[in-house]
XYZ file of C-alpha atoms in Angstrom:
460
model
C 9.489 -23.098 -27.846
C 9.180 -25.880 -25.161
C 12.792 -24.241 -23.052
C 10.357 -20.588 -23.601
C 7.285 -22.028 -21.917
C 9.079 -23.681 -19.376
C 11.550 -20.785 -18.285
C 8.651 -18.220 -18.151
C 6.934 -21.132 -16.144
C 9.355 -21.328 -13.450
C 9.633 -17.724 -12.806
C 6.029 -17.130 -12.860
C 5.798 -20.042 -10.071
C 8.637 -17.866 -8.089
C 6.546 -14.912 -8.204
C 3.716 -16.667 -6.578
C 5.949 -18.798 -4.663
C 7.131 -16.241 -2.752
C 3.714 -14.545 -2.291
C 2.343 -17.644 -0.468
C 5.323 -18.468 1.764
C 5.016 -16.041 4.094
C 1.649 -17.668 5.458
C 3.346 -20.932 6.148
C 5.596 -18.732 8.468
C 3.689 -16.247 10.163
C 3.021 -18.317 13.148
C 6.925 -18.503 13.125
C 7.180 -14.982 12.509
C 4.792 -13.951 15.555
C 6.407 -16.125 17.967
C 9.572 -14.525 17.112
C 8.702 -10.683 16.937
C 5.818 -10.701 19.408
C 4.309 -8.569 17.252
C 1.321 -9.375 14.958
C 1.026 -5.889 13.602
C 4.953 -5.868 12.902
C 4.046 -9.905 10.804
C 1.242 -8.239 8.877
C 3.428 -5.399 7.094
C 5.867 -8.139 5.705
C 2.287 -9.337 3.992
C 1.263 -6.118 3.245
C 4.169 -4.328 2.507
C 4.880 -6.861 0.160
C 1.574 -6.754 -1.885
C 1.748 -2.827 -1.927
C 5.297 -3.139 -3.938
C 4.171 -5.906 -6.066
C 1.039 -3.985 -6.838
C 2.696 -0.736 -7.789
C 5.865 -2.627 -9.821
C 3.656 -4.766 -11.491
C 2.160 -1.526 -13.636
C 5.496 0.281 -13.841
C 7.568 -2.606 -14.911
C 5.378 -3.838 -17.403
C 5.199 -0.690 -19.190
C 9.013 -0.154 -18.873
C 9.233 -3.557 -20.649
C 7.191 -3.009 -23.229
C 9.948 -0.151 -23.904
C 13.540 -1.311 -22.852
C 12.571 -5.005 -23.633
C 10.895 -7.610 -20.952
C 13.544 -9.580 -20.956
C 15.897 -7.624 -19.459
C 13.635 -5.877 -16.804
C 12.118 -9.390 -15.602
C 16.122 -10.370 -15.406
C 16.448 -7.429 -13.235
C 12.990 -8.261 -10.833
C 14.152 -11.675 -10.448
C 18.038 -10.157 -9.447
C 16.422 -7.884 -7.382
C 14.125 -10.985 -6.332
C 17.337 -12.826 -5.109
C 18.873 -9.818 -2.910
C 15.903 -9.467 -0.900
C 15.784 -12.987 -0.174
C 18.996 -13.450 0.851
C 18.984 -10.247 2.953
C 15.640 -11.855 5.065
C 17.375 -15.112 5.030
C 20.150 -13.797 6.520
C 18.348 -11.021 8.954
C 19.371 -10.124 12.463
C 16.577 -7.796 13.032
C 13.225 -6.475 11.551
C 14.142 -3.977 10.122
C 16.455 -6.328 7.888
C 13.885 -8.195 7.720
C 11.313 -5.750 6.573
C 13.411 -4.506 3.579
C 14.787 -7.987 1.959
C 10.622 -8.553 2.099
C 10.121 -5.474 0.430
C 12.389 -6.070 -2.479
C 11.639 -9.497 -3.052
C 7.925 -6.890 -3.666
C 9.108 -6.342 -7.043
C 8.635 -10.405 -7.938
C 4.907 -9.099 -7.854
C 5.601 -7.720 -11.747
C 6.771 -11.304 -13.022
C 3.109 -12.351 -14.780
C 2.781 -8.849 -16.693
C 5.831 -9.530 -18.021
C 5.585 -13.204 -18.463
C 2.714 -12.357 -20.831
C 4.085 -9.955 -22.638
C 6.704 -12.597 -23.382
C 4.617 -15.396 -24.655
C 2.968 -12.941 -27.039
C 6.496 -11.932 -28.514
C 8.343 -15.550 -28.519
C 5.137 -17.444 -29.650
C 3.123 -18.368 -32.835
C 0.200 -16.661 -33.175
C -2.182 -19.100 -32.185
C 0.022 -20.745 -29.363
C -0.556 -17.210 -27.226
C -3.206 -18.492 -25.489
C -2.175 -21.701 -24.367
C 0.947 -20.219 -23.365
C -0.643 -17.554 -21.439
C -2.797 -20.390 -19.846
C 0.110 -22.299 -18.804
C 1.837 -19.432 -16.616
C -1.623 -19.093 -14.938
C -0.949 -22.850 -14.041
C 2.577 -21.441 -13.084
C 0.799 -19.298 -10.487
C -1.413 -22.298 -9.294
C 1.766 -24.585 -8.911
C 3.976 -21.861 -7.290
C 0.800 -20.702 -4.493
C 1.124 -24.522 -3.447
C 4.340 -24.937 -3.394
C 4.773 -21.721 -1.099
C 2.100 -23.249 1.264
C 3.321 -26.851 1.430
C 6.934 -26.548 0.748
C 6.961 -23.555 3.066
C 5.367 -25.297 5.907
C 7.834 -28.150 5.435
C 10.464 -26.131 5.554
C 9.347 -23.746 8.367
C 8.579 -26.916 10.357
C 11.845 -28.551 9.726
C 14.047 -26.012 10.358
C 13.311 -22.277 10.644
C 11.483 -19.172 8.979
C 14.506 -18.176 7.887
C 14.530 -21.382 5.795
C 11.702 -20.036 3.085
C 13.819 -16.496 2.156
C 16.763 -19.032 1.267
C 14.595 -21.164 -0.669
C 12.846 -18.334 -2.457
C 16.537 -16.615 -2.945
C 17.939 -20.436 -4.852
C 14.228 -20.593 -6.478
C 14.656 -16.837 -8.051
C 18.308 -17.738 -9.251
C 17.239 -20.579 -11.156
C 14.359 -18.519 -12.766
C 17.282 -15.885 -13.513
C 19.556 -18.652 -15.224
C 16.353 -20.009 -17.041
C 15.649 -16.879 -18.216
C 18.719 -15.502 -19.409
C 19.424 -18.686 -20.999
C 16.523 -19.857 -22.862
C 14.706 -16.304 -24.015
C 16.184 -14.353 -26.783
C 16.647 -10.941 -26.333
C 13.749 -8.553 -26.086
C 13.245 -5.536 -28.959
C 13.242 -1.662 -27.787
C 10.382 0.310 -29.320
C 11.317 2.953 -31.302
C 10.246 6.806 -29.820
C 9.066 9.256 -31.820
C 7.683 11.419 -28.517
C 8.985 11.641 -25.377
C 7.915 9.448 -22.912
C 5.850 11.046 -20.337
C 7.171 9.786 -16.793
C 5.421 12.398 -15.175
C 2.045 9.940 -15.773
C 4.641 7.287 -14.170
C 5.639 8.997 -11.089
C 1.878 10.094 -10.325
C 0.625 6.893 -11.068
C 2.664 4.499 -8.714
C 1.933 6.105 -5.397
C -1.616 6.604 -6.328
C -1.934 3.253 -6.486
C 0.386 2.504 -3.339
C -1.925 5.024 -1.100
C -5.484 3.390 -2.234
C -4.186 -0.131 -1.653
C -2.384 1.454 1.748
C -5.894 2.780 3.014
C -8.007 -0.640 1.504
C -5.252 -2.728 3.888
C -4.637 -0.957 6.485
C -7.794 0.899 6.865
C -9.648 -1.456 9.190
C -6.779 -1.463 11.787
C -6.589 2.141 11.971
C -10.178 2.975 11.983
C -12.561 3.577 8.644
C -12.294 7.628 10.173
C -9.254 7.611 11.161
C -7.172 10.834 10.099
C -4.558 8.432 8.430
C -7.144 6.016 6.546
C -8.841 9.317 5.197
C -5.746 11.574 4.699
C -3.970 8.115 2.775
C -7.395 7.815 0.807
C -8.216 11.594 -0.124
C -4.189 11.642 -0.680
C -4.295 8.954 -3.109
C -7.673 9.720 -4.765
C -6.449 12.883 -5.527
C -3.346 11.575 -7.189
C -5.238 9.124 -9.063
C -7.243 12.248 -10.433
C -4.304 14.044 -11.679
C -2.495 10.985 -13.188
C -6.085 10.562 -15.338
C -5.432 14.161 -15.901
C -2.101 13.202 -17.112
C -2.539 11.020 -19.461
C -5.552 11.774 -21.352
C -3.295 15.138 -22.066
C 0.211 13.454 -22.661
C 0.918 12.456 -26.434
C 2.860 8.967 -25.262
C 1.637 8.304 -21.505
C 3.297 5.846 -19.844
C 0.356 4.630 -18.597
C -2.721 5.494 -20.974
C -5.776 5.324 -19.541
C -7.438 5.110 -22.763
C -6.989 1.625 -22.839
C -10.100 1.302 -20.877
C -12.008 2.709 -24.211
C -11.473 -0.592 -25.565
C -14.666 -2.731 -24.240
C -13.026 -5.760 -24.145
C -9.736 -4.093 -22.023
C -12.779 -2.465 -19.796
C -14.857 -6.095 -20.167
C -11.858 -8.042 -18.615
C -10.739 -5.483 -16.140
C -14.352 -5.514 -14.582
C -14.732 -9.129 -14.518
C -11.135 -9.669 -12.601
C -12.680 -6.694 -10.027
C -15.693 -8.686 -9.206
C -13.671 -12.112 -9.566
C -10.896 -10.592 -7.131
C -13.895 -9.414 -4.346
C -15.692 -12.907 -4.584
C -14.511 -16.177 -5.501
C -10.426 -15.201 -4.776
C -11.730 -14.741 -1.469
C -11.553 -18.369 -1.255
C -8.939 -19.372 0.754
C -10.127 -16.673 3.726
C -13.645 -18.234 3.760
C -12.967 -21.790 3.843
C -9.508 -21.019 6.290
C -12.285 -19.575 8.726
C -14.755 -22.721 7.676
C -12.226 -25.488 8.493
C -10.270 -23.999 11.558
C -13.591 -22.923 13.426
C -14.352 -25.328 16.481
C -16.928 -27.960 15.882
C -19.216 -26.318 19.108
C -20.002 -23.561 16.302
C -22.168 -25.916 14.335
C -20.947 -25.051 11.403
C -16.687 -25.649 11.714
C -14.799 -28.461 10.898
C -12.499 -28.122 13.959
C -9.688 -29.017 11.728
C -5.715 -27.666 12.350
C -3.818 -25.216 10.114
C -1.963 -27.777 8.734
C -4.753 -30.149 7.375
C -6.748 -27.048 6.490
C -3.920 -26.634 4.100
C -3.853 -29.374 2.692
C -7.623 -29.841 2.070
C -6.731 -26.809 -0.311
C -4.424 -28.681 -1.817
C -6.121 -30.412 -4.610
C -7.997 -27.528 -5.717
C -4.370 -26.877 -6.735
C -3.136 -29.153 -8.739
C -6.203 -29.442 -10.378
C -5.965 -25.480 -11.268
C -2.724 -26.550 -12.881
C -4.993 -27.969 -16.048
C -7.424 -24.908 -16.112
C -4.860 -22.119 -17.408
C -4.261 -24.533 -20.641
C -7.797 -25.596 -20.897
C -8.899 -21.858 -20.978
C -6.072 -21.124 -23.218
C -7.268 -23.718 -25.493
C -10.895 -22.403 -25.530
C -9.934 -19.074 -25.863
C -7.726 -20.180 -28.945
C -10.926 -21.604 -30.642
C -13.806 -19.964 -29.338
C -12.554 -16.652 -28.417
C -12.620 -15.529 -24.480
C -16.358 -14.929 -24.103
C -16.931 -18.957 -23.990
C -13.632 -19.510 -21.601
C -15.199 -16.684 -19.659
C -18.595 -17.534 -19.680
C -17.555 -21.627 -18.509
C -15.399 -20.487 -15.508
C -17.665 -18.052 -13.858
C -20.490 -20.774 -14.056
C -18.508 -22.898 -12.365
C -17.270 -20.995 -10.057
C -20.632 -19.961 -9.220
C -21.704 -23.470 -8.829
C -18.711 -24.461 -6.762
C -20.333 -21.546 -4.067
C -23.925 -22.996 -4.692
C -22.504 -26.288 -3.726
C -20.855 -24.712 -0.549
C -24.508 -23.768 0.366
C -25.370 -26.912 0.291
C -23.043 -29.075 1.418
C -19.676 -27.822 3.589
C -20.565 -30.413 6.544
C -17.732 -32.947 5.597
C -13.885 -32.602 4.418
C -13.886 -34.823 1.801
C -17.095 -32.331 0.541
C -14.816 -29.365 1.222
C -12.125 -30.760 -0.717
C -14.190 -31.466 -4.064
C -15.954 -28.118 -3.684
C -12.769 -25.978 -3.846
C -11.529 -28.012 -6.648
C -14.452 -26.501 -8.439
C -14.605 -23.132 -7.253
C -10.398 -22.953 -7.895
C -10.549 -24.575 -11.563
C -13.554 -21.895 -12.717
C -11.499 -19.103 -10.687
C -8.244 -20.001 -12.560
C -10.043 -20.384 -15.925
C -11.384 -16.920 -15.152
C -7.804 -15.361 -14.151
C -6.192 -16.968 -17.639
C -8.681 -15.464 -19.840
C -8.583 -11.635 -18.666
C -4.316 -11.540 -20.041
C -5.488 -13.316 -23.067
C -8.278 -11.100 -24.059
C -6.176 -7.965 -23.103
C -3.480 -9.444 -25.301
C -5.244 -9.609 -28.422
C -7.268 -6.206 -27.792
C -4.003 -4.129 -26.824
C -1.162 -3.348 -29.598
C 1.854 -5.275 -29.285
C 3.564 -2.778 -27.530
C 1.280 -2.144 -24.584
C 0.809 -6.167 -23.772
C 2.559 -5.997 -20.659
C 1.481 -2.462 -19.548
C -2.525 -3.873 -20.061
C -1.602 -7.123 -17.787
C 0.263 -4.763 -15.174
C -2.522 -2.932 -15.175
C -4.846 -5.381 -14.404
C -2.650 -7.183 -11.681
C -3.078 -3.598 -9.938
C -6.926 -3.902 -9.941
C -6.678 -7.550 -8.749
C -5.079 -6.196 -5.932
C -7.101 -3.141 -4.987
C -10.477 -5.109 -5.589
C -8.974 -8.583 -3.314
C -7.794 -6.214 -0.297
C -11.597 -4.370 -0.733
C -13.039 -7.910 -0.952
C -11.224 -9.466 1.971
C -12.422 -6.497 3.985
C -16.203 -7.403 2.776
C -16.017 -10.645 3.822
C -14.790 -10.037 6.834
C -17.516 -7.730 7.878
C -20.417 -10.601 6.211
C -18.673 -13.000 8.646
C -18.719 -10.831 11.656
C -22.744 -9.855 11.067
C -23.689 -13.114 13.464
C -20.999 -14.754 15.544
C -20.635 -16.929 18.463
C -18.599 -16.371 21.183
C -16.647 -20.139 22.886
C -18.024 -21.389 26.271
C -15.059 -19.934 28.143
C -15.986 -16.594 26.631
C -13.178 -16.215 24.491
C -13.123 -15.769 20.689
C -15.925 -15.382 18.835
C -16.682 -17.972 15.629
C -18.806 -16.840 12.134
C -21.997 -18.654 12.847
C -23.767 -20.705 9.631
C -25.818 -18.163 9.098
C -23.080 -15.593 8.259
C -21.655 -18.393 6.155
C -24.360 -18.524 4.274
C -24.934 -14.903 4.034
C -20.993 -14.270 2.752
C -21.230 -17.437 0.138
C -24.767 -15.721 -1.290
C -22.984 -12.292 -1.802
C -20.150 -14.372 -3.541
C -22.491 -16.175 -5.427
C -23.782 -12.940 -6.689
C -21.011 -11.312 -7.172
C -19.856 -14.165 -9.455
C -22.951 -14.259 -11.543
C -22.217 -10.582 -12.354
C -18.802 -11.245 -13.065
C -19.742 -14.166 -15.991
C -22.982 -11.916 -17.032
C -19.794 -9.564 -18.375
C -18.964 -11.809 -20.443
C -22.004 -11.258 -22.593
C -20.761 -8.002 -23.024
C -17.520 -9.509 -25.067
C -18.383 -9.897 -28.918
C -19.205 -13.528 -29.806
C -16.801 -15.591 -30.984
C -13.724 -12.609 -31.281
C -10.512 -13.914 -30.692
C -7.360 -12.211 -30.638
C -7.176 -10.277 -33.520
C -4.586 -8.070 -32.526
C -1.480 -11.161 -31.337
């Protein structure tokens, strides 16, 4: 069981791994291309893919066996890497970024996994750890990136991510037994699959790219209506198909609905974190309310907010295991709200800084480990990893809508430098963003009230 936990581990922390890199590089990046519109697609780009494969994949694994599709993300994973590592233009570039995309399905899969290889009541703990797996890999694409990028180029990271992939795929294919097929009765309906996928792609396409084009610009609301409309017809879809491939009727289920509303109004506020307190550390100290700090130590003031979410997956596992998600639930989104009370009160100092994202990060990653493990014991067996993909998707709509919100509460009262250049969030908008994410969190744990007390998962 211990080679399980730890293979799953690894290539969760390579999915997350190689979301965080490309922020230790884009200074690299825009130096190089000259471009920061051209930099921003390998971010977005990459989060659009992720998004859309993290839904289709996990359903597809739940049918052909998870096993062999995450083999085939990670081998994908691999070829994408290599191709950036070894790219001679953007365009090259652009596409290895694009496949490496598909690493964005590893956690639906991941706990899909843990529910089929482990005991009964070592599901949640498992699931907890590849949250950690997530924590460990974001840091290690931030710090190990940097070193890396520093050392010797941005082409560095895409080889590292390419030898960190392979070793996932050998961990994988070594220590996890093969995955069962689910037997049909019905024909699968891909039509639901084929609407579903660029629905998704166009919302989170508008949500990203919106504010650069314009909120009324003809391609934020032909990309919108286009994908809106989509989204309409896949509902359509499903509701009438006898065996969806994606079946909206999950959401009947209050706890799937319970969990998937919480990680909306998680993903808008407190994952917002690492924008807010970038912005916090990096302003100039002539703002009143910045730190004046570089990049570099900005980063690492994050960093043991990290680590210490590398004990908060298990611990909410554990609680979970005992008490049922409602309490796990109930514990992180009181701290997290507390962590953004403290904020409030006290961001003057770095050493301050540093103790109030640990905080905020452990109640946030308590809160991201409990939504799988709910969904896994409310879900039947085969639907595990189409429920997690699922919710990775509204993660990712609901963090691009909440990055755009903050944004805007930062910009409501700024102040421009004494050699009129850039302007600077002034305390007041600080404290205006951190009260709307302070709210926003408090609605997030009241939904935990709405879980029954004490239910556990009955269904793994």
């Amino acid at each position: 069981m211990a080679a399980i936990i730890a293979a799953l581990w690894i290539a969760e922390m390579t999915g997350s791994f190689e979301t965080a890199m490309i922020y230790a590089a884009l200074k690299a990046l825009i130096a190089d291309f000259k471009d920061p519109v051209l930099v921003g697609w390998l971010v977005t780009t990459y989060l659009l893919i992720g998004a859309g494969a993290a839904a289709l994949a996990g359903r597809l694994g739940d049918i052909y066996g998870r096993r062999r599709v995450l083999l085939v993300l990670l081998a994908v994973g691999v070829a994408g890497s290599l191709i950036s590592a070894f790219s001679i233009n953007y365009a090259m570039l652009l596409t290895g970024r694009a496949m490496q995309g598909l690493t964005g399905a590893i956690l639906p899969l991941t706990v899909g996994l843990v529910r089929e290889n482990l005991p009964r009541e070592r599901v949640p703990m498992g699931i907890g750890l590849m949250i950690s797996g997530a924590s460990a890999g974001t840091a290690g694409g931030l710090v190990i990136g940097g070193m890396i990028v520093d050392h010797y180029s941005w082409h560095g990271i895409f080889a590292g991510s390419a030898v960190f992939a392979a070793v996932a795929f050998v961990a994988i294919w070594l220590c996890l037994p093969r995955s069962p097929r689910v037997a049909r009765t019905a024909p699968l309906d891909w039509l639901g699959g084929v609407l579903f996928v660029p629905a998704i792609l166009a919302l989170l396409l508008a949500i990203s790219s919106g504010p650069k084009w314009g909120l009324f610009d003809a391609r934020t609301l032909g990309t919108l209506a286009g994908g809106a409309a989509l989204f309409a017809l896949w509902v359509r879809q499903s509701l009438r198909a006898v065996d969806p491939l994606f079946d909206v009727r999950l959401f009947r289920n209050r706890q799937v609905l319970v969990a998937n509303l919480t990680t909306a109004l998680v993903a808008m506020s407190t994952l917002q974190i690492t924008l807010v307190f970038s912005v916090l550390l990096q302003a100039p100290r002539w703002t009143m309310v910045g730190l004046g700090v570089t990049a570099t130590l900005a980063g690492l003031v994050k960093l043991p907010s990290n680590i210490g979410s590398l004990f908060a997956g298990p611990l909410s596992g554990w609680l979970t295991q005992r008490h049922g998600g409602r309490i796990g639930m109930l514990i992180g989104g009181l701290l997290t709200s507390v962590g953004w009370l403290m904020a409030m009160a006290m961001h003057g100092s770095i050493t301050g800084i540093a103790v109030i994202l640990c905080v905020i990060s452990f109640g946030a990653t308590m809160l991201f480990a409990v939504g799988p493990t709910i969904l896994a014991g409310a879900v039947p067996p085969d639907r595990t990893s189409e429920a997690a993909g699922m919710m990775t998707v509204v993660r990712q709509a609901f963090l691009g809508i909440g990055a755009q919100l903050v944004t805007l509460l930062l910009a409501t009262h700024t102040v421009i430098g004494p050699d009129g250049g850039a302007s600077y969030p002034t305390e007041r908008a600080f404290m205006l963003t951190m009260g709307v994410i302070v709210a926003l969190s408090l609605a997030a744990t009241a939904l935990a009230l709405a879980l029954p007390k004490g239910a556990q998962e009955d269904a793994i």
